[in-house]
PDB file of C-alpha atoms in Angstrom:
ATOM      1  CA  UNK A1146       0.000   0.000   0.000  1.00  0.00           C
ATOM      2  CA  UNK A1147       1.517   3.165  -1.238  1.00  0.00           C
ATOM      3  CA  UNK A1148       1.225   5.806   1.503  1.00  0.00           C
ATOM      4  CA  UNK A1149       4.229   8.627   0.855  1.00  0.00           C
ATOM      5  CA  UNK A1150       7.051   7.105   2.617  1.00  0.00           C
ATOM      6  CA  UNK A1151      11.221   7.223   2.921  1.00  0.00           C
ATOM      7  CA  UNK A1152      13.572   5.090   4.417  1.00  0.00           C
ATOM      8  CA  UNK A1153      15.486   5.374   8.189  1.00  0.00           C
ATOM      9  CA  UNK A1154      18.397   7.589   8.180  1.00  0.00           C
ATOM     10  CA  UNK A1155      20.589   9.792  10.795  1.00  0.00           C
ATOM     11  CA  UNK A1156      18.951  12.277  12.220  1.00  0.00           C
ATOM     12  CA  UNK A1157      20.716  15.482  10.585  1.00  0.00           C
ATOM     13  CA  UNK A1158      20.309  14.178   7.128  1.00  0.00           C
ATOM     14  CA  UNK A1159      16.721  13.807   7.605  1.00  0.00           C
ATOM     15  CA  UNK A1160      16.318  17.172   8.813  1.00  0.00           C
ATOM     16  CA  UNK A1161      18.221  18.418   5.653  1.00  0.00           C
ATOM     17  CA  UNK A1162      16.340  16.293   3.127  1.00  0.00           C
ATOM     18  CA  UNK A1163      12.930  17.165   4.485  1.00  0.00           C
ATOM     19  CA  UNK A1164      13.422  21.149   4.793  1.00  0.00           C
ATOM     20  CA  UNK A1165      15.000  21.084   1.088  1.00  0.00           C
ATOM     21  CA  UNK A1166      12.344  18.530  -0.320  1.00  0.00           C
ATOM     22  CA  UNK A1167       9.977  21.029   1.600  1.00  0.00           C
ATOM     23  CA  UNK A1168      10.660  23.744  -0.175  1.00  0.00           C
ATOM     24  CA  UNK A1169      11.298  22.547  -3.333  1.00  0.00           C
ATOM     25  CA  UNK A1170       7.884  20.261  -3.134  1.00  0.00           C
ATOM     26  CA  UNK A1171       5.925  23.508  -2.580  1.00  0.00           C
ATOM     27  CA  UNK A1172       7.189  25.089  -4.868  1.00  0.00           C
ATOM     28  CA  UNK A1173       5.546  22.640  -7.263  1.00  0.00           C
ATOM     29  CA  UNK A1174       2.432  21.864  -5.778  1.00  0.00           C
ATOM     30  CA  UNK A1175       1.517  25.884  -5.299  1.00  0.00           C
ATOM     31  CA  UNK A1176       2.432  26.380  -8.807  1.00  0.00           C
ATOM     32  CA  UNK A1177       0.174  23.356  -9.647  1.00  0.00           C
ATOM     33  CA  UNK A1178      -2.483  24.746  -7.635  1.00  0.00           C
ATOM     34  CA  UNK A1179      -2.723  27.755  -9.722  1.00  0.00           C
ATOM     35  CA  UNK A1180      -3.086  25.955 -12.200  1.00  0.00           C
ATOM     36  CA  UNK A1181      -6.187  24.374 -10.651  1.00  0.00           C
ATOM     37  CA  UNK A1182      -7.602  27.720  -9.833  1.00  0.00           C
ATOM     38  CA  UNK A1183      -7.323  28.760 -12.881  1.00  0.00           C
ATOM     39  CA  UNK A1184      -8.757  26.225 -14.877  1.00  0.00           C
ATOM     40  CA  UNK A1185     -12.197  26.831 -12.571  1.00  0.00           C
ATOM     41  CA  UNK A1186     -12.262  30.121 -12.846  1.00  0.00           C
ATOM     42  CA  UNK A1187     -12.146  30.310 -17.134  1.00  0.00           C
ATOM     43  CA  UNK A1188     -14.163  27.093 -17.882  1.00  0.00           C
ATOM     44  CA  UNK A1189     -17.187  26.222 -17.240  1.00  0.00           C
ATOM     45  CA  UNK A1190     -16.624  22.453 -16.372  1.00  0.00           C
ATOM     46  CA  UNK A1191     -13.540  22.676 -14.068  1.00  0.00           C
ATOM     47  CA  UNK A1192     -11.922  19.454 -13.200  1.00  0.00           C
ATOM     48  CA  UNK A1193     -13.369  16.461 -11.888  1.00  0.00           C
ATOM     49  CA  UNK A1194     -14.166  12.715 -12.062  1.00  0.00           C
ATOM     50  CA  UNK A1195     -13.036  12.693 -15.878  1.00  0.00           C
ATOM     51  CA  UNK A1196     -10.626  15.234 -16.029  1.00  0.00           C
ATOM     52  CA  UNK A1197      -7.710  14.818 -13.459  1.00  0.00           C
ATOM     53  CA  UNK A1198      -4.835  15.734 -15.151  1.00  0.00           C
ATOM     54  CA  UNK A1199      -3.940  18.965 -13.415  1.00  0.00           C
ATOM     55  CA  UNK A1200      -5.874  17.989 -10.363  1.00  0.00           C
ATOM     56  CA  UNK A1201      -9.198  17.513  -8.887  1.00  0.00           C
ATOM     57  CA  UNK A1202      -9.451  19.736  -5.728  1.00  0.00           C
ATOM     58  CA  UNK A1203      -8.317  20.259  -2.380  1.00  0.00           C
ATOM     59  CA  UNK A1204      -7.970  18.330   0.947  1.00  0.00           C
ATOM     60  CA  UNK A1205      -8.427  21.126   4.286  1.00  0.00           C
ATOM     61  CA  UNK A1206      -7.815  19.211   7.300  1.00  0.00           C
ATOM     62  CA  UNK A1207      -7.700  21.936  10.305  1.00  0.00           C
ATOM     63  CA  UNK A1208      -6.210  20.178  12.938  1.00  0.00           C
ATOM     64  CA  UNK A1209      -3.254  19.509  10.644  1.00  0.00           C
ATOM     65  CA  UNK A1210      -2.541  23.065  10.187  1.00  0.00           C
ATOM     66  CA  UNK A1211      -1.167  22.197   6.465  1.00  0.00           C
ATOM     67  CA  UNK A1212      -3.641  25.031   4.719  1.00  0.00           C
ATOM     68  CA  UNK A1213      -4.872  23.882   1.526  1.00  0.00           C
ATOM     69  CA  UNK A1214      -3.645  20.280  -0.039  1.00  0.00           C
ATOM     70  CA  UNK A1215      -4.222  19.313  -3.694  1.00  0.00           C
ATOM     71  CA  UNK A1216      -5.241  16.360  -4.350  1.00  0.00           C
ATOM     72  CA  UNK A1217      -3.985  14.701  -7.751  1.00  0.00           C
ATOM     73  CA  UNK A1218      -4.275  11.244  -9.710  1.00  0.00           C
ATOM     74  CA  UNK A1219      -2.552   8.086  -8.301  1.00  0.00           C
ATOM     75  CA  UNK A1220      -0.202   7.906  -5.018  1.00  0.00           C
ATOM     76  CA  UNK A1221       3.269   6.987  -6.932  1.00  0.00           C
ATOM     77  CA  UNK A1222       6.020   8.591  -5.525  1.00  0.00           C
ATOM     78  CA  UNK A1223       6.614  10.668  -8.689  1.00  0.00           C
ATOM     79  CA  UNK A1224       3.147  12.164  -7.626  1.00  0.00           C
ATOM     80  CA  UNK A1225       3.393  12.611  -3.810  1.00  0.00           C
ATOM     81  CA  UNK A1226       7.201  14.265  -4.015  1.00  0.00           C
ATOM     82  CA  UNK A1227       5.131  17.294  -5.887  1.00  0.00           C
ATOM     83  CA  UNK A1228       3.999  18.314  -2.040  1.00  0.00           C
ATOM     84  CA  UNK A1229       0.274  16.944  -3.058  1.00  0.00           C
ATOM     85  CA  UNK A1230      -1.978  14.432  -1.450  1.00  0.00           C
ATOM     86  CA  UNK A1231      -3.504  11.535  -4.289  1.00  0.00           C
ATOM     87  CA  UNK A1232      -5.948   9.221  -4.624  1.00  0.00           C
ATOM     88  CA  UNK A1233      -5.196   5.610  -4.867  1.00  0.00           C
ATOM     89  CA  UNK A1234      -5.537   3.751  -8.135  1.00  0.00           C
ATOM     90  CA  UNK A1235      -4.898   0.506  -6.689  1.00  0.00           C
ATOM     91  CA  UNK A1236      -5.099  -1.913  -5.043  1.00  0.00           C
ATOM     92  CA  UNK A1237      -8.310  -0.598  -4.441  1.00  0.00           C
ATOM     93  CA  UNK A1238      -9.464   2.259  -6.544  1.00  0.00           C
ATOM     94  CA  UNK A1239     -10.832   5.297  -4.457  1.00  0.00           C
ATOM     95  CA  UNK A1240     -14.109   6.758  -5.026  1.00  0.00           C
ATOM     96  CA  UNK A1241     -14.227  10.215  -5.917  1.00  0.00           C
ATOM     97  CA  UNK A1242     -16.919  12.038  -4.133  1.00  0.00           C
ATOM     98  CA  UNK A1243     -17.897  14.274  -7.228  1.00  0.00           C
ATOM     99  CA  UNK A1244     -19.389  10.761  -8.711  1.00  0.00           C
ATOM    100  CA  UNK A1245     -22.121  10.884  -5.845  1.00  0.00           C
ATOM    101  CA  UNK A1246     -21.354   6.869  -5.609  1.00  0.00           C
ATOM    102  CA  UNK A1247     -21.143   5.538  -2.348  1.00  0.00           C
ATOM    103  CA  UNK A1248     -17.246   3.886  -1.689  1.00  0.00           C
ATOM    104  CA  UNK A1249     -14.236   5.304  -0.235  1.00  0.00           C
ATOM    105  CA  UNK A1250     -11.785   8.177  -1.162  1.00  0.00           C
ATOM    106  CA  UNK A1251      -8.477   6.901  -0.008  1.00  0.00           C
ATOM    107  CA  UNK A1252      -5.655   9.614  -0.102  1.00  0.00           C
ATOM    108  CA  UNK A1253      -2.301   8.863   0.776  1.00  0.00           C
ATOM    109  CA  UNK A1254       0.231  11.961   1.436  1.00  0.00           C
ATOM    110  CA  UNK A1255       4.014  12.009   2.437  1.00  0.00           C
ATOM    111  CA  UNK A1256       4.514  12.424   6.619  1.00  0.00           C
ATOM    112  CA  UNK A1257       7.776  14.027   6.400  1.00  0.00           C
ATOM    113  CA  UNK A1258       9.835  15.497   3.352  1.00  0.00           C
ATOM    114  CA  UNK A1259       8.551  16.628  -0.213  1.00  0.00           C
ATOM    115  CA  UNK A1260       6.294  19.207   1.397  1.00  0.00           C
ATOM    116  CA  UNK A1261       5.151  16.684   4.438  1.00  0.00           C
ATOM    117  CA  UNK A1262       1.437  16.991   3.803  1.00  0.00           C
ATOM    118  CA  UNK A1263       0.420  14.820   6.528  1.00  0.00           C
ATOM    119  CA  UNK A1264       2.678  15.389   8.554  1.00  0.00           C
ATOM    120  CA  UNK A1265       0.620  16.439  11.556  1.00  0.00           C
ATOM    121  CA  UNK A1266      -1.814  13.368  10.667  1.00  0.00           C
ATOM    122  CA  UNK A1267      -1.756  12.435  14.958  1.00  0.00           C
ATOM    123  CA  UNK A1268      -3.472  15.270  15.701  1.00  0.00           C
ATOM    124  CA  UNK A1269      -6.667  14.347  14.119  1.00  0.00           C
ATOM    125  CA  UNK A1270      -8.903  12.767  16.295  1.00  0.00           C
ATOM    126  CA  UNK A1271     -12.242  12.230  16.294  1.00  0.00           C
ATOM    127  CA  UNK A1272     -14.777  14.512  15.468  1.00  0.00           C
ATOM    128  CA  UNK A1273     -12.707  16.809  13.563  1.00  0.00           C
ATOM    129  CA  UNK A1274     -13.542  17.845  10.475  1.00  0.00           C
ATOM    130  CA  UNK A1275     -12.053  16.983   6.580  1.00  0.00           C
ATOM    131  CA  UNK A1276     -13.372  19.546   4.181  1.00  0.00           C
ATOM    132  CA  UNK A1277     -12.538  18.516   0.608  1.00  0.00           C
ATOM    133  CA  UNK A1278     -13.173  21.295  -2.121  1.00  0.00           C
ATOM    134  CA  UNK A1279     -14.147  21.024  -5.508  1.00  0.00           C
ATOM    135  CA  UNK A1280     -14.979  23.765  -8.293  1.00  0.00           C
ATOM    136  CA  UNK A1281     -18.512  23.273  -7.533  1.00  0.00           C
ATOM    137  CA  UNK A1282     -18.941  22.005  -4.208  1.00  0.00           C
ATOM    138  CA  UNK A1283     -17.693  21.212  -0.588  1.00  0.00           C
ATOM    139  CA  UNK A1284     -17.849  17.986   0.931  1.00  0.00           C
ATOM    140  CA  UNK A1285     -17.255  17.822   4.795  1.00  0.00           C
ATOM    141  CA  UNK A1286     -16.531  15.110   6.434  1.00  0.00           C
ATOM    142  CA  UNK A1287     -15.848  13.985  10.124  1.00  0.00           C
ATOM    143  CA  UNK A1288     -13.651  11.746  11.515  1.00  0.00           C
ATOM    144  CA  UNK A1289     -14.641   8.778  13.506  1.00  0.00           C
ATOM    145  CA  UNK A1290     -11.638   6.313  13.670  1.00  0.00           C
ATOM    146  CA  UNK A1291      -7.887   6.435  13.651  1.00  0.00           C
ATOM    147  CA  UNK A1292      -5.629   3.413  13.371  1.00  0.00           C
ATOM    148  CA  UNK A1293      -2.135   4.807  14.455  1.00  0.00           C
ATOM    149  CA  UNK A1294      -0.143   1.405  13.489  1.00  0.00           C
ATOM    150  CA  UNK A1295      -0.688  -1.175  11.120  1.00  0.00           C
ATOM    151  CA  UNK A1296       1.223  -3.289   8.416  1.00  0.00           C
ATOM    152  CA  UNK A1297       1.864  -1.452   5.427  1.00  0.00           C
ATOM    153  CA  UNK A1298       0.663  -4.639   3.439  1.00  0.00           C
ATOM    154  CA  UNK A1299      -2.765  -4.288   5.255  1.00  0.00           C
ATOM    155  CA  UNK A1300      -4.895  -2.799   2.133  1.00  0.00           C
ATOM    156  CA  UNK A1301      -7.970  -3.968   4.094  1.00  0.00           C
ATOM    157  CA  UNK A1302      -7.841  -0.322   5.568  1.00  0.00           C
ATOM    158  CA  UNK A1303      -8.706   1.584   2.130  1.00  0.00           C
ATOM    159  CA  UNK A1304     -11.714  -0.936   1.301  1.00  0.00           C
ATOM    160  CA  UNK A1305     -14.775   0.593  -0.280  1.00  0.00           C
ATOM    161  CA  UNK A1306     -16.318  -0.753   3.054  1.00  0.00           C
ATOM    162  CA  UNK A1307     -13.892   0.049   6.005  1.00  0.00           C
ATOM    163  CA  UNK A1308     -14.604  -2.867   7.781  1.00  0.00           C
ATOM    164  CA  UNK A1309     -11.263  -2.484   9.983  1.00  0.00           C
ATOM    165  CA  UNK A1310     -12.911   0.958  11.054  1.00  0.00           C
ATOM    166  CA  UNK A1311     -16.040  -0.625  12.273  1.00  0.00           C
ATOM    167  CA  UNK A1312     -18.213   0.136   9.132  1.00  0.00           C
ATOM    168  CA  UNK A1313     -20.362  -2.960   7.642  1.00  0.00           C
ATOM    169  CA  UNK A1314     -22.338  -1.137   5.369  1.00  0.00           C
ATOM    170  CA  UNK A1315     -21.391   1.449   2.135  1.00  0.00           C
ATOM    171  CA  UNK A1316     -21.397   4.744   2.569  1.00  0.00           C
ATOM    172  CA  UNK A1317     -19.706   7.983   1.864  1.00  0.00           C
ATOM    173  CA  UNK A1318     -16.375   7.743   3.257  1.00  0.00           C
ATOM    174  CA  UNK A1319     -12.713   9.423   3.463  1.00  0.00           C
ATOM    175  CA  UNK A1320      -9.367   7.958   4.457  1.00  0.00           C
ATOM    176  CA  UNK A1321      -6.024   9.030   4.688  1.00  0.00           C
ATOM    177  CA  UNK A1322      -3.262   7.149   4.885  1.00  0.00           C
ATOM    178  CA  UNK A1323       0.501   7.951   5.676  1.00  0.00           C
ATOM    179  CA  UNK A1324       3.519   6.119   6.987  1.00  0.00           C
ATOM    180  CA  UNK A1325       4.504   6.279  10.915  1.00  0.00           C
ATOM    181  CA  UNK A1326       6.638   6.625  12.792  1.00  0.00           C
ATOM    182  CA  UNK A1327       8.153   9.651  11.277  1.00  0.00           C
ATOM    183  CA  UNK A1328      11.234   9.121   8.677  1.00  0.00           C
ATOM    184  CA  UNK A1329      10.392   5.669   8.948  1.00  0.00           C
ATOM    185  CA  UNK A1330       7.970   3.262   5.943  1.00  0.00           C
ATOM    186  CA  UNK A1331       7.470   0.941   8.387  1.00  0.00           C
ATOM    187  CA  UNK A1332       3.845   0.736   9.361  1.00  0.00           C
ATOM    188  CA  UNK A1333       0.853   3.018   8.271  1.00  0.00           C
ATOM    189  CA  UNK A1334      -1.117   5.394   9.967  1.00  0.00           C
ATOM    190  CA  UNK A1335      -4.848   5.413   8.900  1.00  0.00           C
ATOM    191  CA  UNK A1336      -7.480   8.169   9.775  1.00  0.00           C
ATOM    192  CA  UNK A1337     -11.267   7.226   8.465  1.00  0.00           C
ATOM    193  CA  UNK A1338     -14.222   9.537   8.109  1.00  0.00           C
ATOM    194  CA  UNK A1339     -17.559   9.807   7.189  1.00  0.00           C
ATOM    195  CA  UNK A1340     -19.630  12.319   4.835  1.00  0.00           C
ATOM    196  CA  UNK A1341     -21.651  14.765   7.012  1.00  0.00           C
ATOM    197  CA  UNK A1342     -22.932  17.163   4.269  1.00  0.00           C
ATOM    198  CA  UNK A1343     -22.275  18.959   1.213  1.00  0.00           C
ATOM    199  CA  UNK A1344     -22.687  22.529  -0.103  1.00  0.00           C
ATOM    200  CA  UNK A1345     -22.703  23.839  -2.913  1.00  0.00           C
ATOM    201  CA  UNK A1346     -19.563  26.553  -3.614  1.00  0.00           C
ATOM    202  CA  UNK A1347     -21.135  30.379  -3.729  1.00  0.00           C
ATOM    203  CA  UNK A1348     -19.791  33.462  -6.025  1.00  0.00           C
ATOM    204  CA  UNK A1349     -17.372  34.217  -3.201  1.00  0.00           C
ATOM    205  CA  UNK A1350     -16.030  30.952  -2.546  1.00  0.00           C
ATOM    206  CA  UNK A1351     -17.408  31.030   0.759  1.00  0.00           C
ATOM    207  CA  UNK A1352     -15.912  28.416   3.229  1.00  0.00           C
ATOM    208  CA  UNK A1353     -18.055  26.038   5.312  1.00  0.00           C
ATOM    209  CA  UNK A1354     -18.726  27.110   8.989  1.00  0.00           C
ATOM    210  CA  UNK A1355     -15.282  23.680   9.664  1.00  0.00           C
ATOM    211  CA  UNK A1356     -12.711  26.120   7.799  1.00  0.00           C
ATOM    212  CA  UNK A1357     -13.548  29.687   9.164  1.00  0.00           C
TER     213      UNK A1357
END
């Protein structure tokens, strides 16, 4: 399971690696973000399910005090060192929330270097929120589970049904996944939530009640 990890090393080189790949990761991801922006602001259709090629939104998670994530195609490491989150393509394809289905959008993000998105992913706990925004719409979630260790071959945890979690029955869900502990790929951390509401974006692009 692919989850934006690196390898043990000494303490001062990992400091190094992660403030350079930090800068240079944010570099790229706020230049891809514009990008994003952009693209909703001059066409009419913006991206989503069927065009994710520049990216399909972006992941506000509060407690993690990371501002605004985007969220991209796949969870490669070519992807994630661009200072993005990304939905999984397999071994379980995620479920994109713009496709109204019920399933799962699983999101995996680096936890330290190449911008570090999740970083701060044990400070969520439950109840907090996980606002992802589209062109069109916000979806707000809440959390209601963390798993702070488990095997990094465990790909039970990004199910369309997240049994591990305690769920038996489909819904509209939200998971991120990173590796822990810190500059480390040895387990996986796993934080699950559920789909609370939805609201539509306004001409101001004003943010629900969660981010303000």
């Amino acid at each position: 399971m692919s989850s934006g990890c690196s390898y043990p090393v000494s303490a001062s080189t990992a400091l190094a690696a992660t403030i350079y790949g930090a800068v240079i990761a944010d570099r790229a991801a706020d230049k891809q973000a514009d990008k994003v922006r952009a693209t909703w602001a001059h066409e009419p259709s913006g991206p989503g399910a069927l065009n994710t090629s520049t990216g399909i939104g972006f992941l506000h998670v509060p407690a993690m005090k990371n501002g605004e994530v985007l969220v991209e195609k796949g969870t490669s490491t070519k992807v994630l060192n661009e200072g993005v989150a990304g939905y999984y393509l397999d071994p379980v394809r995620a479920t994109l929330p713009m496709t109204g289905k019920k399933g799962n959008f699983t999101l995996a993000a680096h936890r330290d270097g190449h911008g570090a998105k999740f970083h701060n992913i044990d400070k969520l706990k439950d109840g907090d929120p996980i606002v992802f925004e589209t062109r069109d719409k916000w979806y707000i979630y809440k959390v209601y589970d963390v798993l702070d260790e488990t095997s990094k071959f465990n790909v039970k945890v990004i199910s369309q049904i997240p049994k591990e979690s305690g769920k038996k029955k489909a819904g509209h869900y939200i998971t991120l996944t990173t590796c822990t502990p810190v500059y480390t790929s040895r387990y996986r951390y796993v934080v699950w939530g559920e789909l609370v509401r939805v609201e539509k974006v306004d001409s101001k692009r004003t943010p629900p009640k969660e981010l303000r």
